[in-house]
mmCIF file of C-alpha atoms in Angstrom:
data_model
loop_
_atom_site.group_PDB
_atom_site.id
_atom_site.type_symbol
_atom_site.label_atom_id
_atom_site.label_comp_id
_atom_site.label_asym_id
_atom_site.label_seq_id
_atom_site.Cartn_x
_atom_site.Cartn_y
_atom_site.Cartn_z
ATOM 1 C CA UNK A 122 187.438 80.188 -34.415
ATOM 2 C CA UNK A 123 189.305 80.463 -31.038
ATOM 3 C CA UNK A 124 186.822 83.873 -30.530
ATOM 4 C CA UNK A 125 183.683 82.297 -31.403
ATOM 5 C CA UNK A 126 184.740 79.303 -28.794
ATOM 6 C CA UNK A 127 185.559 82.151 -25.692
ATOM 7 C CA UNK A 128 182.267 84.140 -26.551
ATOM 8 C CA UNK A 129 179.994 80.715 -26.320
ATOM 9 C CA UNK A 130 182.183 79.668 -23.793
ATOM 10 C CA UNK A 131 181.342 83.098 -21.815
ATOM 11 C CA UNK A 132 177.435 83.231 -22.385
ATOM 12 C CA UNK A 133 177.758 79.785 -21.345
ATOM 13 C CA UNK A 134 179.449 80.603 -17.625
ATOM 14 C CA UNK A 135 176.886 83.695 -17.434
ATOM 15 C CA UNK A 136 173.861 81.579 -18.230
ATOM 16 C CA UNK A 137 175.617 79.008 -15.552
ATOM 17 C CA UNK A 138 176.067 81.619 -13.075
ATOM 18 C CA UNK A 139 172.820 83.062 -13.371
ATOM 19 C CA UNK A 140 171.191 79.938 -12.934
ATOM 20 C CA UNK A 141 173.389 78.994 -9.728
ATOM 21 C CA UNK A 142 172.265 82.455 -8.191
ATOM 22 C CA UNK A 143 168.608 81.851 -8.686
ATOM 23 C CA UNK A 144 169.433 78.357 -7.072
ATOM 24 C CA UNK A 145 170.650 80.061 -4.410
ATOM 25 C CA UNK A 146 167.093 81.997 -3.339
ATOM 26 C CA UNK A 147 164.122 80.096 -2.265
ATOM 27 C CA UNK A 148 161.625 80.281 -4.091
ATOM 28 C CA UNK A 149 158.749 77.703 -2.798
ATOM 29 C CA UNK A 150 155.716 79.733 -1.763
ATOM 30 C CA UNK A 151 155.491 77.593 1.909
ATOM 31 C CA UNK A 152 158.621 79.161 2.939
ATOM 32 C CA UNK A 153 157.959 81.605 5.614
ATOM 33 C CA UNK A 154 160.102 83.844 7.819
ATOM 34 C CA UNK A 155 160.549 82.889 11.262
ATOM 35 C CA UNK A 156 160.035 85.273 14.524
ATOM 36 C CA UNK A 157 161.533 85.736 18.126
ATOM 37 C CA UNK A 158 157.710 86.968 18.833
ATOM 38 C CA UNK A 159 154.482 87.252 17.651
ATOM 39 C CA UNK A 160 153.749 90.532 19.205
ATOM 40 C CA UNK A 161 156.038 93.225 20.634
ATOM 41 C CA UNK A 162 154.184 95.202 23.893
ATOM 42 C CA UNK A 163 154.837 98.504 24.967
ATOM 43 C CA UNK A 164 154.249 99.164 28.972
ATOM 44 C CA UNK A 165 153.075 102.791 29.338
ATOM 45 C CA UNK A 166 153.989 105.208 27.097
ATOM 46 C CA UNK A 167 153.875 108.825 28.293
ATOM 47 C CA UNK A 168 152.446 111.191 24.988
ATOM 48 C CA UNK A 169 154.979 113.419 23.331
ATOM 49 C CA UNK A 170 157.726 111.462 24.533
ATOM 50 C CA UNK A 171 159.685 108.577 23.139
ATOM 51 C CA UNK A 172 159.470 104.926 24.396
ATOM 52 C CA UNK A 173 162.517 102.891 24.920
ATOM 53 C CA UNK A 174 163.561 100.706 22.138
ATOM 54 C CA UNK A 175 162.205 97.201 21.668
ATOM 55 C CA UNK A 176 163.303 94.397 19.338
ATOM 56 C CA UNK A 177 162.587 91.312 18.065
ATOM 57 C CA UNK A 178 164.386 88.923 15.255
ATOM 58 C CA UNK A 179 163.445 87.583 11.834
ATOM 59 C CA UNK A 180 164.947 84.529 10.973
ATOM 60 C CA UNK A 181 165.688 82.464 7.447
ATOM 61 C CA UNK A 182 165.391 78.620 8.901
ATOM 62 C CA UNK A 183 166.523 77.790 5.820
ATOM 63 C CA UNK A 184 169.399 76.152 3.834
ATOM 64 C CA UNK A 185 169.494 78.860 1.096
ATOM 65 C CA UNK A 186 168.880 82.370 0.939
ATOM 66 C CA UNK A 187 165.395 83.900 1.830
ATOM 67 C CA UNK A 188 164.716 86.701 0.037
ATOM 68 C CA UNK A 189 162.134 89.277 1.726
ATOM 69 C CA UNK A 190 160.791 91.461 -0.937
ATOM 70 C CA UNK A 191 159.101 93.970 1.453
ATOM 71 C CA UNK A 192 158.852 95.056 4.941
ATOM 72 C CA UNK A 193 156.631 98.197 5.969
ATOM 73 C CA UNK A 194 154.921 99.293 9.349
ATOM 74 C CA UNK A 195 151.144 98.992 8.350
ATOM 75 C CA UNK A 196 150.362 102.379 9.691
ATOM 76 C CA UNK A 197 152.743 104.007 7.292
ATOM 77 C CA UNK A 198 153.421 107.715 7.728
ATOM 78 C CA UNK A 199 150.287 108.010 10.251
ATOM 79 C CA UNK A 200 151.598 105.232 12.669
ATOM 80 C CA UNK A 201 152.860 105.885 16.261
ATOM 81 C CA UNK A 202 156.237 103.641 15.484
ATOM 82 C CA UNK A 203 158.821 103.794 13.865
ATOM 83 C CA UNK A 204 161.472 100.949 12.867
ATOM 84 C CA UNK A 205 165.093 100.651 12.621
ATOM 85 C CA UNK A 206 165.701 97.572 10.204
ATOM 86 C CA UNK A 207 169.063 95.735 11.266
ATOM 87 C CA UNK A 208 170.539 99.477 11.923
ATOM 88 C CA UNK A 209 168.642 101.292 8.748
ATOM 89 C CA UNK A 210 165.728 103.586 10.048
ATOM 90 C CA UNK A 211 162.648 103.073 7.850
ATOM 91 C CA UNK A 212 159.201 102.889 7.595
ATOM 92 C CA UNK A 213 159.805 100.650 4.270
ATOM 93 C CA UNK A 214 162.524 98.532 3.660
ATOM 94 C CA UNK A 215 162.457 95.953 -0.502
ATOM 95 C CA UNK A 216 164.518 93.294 -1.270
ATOM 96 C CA UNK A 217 166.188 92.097 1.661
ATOM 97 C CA UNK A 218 168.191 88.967 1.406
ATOM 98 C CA UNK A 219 168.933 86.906 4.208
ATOM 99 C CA UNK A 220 171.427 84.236 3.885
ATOM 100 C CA UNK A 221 170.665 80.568 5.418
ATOM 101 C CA UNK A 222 170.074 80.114 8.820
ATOM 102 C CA UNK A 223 170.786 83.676 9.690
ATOM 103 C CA UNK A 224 168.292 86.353 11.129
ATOM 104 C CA UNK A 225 168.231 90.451 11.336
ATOM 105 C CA UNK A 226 167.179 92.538 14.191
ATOM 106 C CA UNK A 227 163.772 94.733 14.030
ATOM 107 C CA UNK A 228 164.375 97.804 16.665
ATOM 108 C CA UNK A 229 160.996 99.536 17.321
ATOM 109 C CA UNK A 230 159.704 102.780 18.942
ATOM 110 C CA UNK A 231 156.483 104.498 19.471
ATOM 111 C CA UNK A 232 156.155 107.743 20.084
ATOM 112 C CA UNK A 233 152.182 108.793 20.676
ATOM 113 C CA UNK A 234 150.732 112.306 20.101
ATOM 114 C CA UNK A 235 148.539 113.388 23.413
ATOM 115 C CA UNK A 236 145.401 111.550 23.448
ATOM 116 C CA UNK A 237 142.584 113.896 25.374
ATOM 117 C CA UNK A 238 141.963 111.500 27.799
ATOM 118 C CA UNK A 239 143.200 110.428 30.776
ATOM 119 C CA UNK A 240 142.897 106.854 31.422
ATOM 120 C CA UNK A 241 145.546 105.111 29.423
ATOM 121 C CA UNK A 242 144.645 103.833 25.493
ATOM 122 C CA UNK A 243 146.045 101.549 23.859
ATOM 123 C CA UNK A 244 147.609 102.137 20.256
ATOM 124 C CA UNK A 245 147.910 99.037 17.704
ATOM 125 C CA UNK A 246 149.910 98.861 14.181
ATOM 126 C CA UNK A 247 151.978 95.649 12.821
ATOM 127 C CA UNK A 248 155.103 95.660 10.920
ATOM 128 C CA UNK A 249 154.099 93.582 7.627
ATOM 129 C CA UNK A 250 156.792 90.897 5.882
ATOM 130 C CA UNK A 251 155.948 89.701 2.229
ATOM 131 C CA UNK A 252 157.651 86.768 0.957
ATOM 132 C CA UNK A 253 157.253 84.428 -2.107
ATOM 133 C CA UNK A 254 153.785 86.507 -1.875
ATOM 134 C CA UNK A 255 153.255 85.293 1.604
ATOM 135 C CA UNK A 256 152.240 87.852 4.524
ATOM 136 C CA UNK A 257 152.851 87.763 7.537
ATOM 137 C CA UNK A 258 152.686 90.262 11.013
ATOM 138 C CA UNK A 259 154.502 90.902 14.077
ATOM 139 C CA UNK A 260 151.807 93.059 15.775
ATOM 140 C CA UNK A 261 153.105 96.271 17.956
ATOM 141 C CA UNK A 262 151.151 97.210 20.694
ATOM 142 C CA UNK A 263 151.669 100.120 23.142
ATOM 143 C CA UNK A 264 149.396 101.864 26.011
ATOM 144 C CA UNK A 265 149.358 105.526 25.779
ATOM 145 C CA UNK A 266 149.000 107.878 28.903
ATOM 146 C CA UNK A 267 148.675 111.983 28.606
ATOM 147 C CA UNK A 268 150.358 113.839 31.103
ATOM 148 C CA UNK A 269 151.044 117.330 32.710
ATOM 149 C CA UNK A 270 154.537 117.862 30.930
ATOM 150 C CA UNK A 271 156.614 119.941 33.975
ATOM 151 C CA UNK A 272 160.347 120.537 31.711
ATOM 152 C CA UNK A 273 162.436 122.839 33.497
ATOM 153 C CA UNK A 274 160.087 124.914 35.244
ATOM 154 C CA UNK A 275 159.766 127.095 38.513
ATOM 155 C CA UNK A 276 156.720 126.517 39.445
ATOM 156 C CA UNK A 277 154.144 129.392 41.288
ATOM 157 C CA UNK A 278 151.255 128.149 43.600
ATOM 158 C CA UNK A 279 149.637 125.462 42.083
ATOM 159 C CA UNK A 280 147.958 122.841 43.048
ATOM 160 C CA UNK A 281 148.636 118.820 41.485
ATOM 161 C CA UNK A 282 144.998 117.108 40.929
ATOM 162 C CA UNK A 283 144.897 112.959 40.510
ATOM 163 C CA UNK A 284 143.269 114.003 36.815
ATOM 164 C CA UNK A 285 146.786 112.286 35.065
ATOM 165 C CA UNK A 286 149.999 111.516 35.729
ATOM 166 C CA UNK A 287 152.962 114.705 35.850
ATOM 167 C CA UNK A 288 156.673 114.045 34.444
ATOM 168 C CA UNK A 289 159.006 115.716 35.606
ATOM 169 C CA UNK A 290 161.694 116.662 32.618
ATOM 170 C CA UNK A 291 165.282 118.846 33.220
ATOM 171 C CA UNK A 292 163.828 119.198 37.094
ATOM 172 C CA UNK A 293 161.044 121.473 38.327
ATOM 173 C CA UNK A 294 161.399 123.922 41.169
ATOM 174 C CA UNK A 295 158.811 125.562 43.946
ATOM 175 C CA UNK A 296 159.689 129.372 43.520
ATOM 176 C CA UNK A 297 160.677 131.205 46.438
ATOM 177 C CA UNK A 298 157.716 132.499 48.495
ATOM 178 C CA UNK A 299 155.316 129.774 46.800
ATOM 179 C CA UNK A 300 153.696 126.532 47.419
ATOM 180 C CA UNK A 301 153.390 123.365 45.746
ATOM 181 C CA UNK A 302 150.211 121.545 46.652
ATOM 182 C CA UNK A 303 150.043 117.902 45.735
ATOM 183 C CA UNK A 304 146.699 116.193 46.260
ATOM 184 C CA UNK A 305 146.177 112.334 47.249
ATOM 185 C CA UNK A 306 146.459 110.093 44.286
ATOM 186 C CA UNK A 307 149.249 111.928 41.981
ATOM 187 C CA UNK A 308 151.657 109.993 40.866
ATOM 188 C CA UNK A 309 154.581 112.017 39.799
ATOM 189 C CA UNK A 310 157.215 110.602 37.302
ATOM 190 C CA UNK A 311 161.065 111.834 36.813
ATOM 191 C CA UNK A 312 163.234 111.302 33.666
ATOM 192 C CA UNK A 313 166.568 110.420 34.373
ATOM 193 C CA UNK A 314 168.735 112.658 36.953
ATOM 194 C CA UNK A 315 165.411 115.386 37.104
ATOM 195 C CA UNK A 316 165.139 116.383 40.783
ATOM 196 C CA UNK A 317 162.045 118.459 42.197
ATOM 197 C CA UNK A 318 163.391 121.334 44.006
ATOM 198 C CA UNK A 319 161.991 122.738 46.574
ATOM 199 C CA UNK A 320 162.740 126.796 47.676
ATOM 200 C CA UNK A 321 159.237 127.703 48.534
ATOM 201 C CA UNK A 322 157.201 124.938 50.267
ATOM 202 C CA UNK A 323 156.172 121.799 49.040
ATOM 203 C CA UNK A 324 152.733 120.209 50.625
ATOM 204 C CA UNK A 325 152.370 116.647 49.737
ATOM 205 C CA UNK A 326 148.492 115.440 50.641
ATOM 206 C CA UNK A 327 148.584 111.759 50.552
ATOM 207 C CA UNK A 328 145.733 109.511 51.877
ATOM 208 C CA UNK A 329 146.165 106.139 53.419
ATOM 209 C CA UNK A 330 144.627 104.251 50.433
ATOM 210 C CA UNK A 331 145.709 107.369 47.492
ATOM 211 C CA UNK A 332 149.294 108.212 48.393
ATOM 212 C CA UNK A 333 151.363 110.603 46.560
ATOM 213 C CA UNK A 334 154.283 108.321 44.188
ATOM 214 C CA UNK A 335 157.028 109.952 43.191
ATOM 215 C CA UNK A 336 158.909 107.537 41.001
ATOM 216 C CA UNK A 337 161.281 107.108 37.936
ATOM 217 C CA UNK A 338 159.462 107.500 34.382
ATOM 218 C CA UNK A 339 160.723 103.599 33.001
ATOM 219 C CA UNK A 340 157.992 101.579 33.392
ATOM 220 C CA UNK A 341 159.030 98.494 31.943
ATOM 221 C CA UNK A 342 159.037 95.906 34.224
ATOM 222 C CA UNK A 343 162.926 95.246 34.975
ATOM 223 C CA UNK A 344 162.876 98.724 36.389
ATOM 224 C CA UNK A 345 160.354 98.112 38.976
ATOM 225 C CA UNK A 346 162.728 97.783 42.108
ATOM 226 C CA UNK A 347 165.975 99.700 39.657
ATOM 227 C CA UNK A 348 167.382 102.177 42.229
ATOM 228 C CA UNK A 349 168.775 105.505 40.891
ATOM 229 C CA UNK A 350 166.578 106.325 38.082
ATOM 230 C CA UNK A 351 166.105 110.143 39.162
ATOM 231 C CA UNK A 352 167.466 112.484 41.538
ATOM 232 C CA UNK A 353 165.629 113.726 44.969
ATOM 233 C CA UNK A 354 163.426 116.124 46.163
ATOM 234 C CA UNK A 355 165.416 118.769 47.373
ATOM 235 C CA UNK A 356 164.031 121.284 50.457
ATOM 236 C CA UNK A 357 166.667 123.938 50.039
ATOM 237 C CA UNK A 358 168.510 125.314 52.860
ATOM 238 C CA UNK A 359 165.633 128.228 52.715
ATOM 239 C CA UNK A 360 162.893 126.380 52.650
ATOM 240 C CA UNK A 361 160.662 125.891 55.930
ATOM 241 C CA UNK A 362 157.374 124.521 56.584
ATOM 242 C CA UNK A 363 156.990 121.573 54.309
ATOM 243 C CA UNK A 364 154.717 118.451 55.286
ATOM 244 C CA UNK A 365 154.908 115.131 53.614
ATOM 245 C CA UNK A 366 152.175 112.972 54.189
ATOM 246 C CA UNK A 367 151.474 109.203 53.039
ATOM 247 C CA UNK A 368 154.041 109.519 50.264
ATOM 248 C CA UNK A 369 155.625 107.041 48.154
ATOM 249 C CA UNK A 370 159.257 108.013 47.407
ATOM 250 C CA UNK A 371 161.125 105.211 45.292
ATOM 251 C CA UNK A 372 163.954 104.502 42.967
ATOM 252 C CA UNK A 373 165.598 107.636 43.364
ATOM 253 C CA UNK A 374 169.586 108.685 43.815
ATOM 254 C CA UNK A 375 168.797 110.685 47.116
ATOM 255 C CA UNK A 376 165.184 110.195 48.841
ATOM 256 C CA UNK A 377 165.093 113.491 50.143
ATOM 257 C CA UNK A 378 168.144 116.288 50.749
ATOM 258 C CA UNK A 379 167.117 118.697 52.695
ATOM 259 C CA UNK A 380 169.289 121.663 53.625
ATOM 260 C CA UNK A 381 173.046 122.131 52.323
ATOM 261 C CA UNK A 382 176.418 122.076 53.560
ATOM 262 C CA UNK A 383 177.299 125.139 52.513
ATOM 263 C CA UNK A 384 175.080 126.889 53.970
ATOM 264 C CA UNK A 385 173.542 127.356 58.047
ATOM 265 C CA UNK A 386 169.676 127.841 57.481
ATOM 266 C CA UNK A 387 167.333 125.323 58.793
ATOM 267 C CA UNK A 388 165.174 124.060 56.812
ATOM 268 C CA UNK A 389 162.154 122.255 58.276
ATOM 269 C CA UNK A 390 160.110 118.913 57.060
ATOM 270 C CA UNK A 391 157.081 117.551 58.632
ATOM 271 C CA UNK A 392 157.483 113.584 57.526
ATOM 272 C CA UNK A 393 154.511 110.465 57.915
ATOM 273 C CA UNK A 394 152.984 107.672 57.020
ATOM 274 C CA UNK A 395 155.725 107.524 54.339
ATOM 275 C CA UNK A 396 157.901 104.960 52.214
ATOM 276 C CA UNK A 397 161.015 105.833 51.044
ATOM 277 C CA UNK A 398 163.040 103.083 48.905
ATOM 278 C CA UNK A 399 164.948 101.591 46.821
ATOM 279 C CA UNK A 400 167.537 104.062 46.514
ATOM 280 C CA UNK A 401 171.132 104.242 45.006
ATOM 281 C CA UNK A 402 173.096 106.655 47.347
ATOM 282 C CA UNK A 403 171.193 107.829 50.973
ATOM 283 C CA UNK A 404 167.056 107.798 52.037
ATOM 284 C CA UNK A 405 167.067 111.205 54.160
ATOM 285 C CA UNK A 406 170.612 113.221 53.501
ATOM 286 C CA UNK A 407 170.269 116.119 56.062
ATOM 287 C CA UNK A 408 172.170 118.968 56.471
ATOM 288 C CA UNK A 409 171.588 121.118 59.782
ATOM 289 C CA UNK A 410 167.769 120.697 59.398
ATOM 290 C CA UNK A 411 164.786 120.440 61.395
ATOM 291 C CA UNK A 412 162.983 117.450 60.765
ATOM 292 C CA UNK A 413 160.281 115.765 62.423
ATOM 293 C CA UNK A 414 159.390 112.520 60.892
ATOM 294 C CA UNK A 415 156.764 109.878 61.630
ATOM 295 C CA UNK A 416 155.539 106.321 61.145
ATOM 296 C CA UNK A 417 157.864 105.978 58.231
ATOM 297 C CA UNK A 418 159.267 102.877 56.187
ATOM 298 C CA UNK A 419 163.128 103.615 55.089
ATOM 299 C CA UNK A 420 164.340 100.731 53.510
ATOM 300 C CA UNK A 421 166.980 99.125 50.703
ATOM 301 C CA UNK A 422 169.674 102.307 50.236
ATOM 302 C CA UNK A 423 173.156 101.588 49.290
ATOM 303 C CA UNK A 424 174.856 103.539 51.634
ATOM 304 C CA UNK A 425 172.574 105.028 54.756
ATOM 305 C CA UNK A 426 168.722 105.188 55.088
ATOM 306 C CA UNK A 427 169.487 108.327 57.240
ATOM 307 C CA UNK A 428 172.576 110.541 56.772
ATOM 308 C CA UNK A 429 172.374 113.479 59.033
ATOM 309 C CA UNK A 430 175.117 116.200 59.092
ATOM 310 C CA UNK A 431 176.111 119.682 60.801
ATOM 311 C CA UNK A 432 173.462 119.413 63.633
ATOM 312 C CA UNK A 433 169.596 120.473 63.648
ATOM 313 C CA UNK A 434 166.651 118.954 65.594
ATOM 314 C CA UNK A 435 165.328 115.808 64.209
ATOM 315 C CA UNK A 436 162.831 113.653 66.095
ATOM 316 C CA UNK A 437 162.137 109.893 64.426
ATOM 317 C CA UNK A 438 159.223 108.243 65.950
ATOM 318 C CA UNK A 439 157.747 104.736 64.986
ATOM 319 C CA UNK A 440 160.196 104.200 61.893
#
């Protein structure tokens, strides 16, 4: 008798336990998730290379659990972006509970294959949430720009067109002996820390209404004024007859370094009609050089717009 009364006694706290779990979920088919935003926007993103990570939050409003019984990138295995669900990467994620009044964090990335064009195009997908068999979207949007990929190379004559952008990746450097022509309208990019070196001769062409931009490669828009995002251009100690004309230089460590302490050579720079700033350590850091440098904006470094060290000729006019 007493083990017939502890089994029904047992089915009867399973059957009530069951039933309080279920309880738990919500199960009306007007509950719907909840979203930081409706769409998640990419600025540029440069092909073959990754974006920076975006986010946005999913959120049960709810006074019991929500469960989410699938969440997939629309795209699949052919999309651009990839997600990291609340620190698990996947392109599909089932049965994800989320207790009341609580959210999870959706990390995205986009990564685009080169396009064949060169104006920038702009790549859709949506990450899809299905609930008590409702749907819903956050849409991802990005912009994708090819480029001329320059990763750690020394460069021979060549000459940069305005066709698309170039990022520079692990630095680039003008071989001895050689020239680097760069025609009005480039806009030149840097990853983090890259420099272009210079031990040849570097020829920037800019124009009064297509200057040259050398810049860092974040283009979100908190990094539009960020100093220190890349290194310098860097005329080595070697290097003579360079001309930079209507130039953009911004966001850099160094604007330009030309020459080096170690050594006694005199470089020489031909410098107008340029900006340089926005920069985390010194504009023009010169050591021993020969510069001559003309109608030129120097402005918002953290230390000196003009550091200039073990002699050499320099001649600032109209800056």
């Amino acid at each position: 008798m007493k083990k017939t009364f502890f089994i029904i006694t047992a089915v009867f706290f399973l059957i009530t336990f069951s039933r309080c779990k279920e309880d738990g979920f919500i199960s009306d088919p007007d509950a719907l998730l909840r979203f930081s935003a409706d769409t998640v926007s990419f600025d540029t993103v440069f092909t073959t290379i990754g974006s920076a990570t975006m986010y946005f939050k999913i959120y049960n409003p709810y006074n019991k659990t929500l469960k989410l019984s699938t969440a997939y990138i629309a795209g699949g295995e052919n999309s651009f972006f990839r997600m990291n669900f609340d620190g698990e990467p996947a392109r599909r994620v089932n049965n994800i509970e989320i207790p009341p009044k609580d959210s999870l964090f959706i990390f995205v990335e986009v990564t685009i294959d080169p396009l064949g064009v060169n104006n920038p195009l702009i790549v859709k997908d949506s990450v899809i949430f299905i609930t008590n068999g409702n749907l819903q979207n956050v849409k991802l949007i990005a912009y994708g720009q090819d480029v001329h990929l320059i990763k750690g190379k020394i460069l021979k004559n060549t000459v940069w067109e305005a066709d698309k952008p170039y990022l520079i990746y692990n630095s680039a450097a003008v071989d001895t002996g050689n020239t680097l022509t760069i025609n009005p309208g480039v806009q030149v990019y840097l990853h983090d820390r890259s420099s272009l070196i210079v031990w040849g001769k570097l020829i920037v062409n800019g124009t009064s209404d297509k200057p040259v931009i050398f810049q860092g490669d974040r283009l979100e828009e908190d990094y539009r004024i960020i100093a220190g995002q890349w290194g310098t251009i860097y005329i080595d100690p070697i290097s003579t007859g360079n001309i930079i004309n209507y130039a953009i230089i911004k966001n850099s460590i160094a604007g330009i370094q030309i020459g080096h302490p170690s050594q006694n050579k005199q470089p020489t720079l031909q410098l107008s009609n340029t900006i340089i700033q926005n920069i985390s350590y010194v504009g023009i850091y010169a050591f021993g050089a020969d510069i001559n440098c003309y109608n030129t904006i120097l402005a918002n470094a953290t230390y000196n717009l003009v550091t200039l060290l073990k002699g050499g000729r320099y001649n600032f006019s109209h800056c």
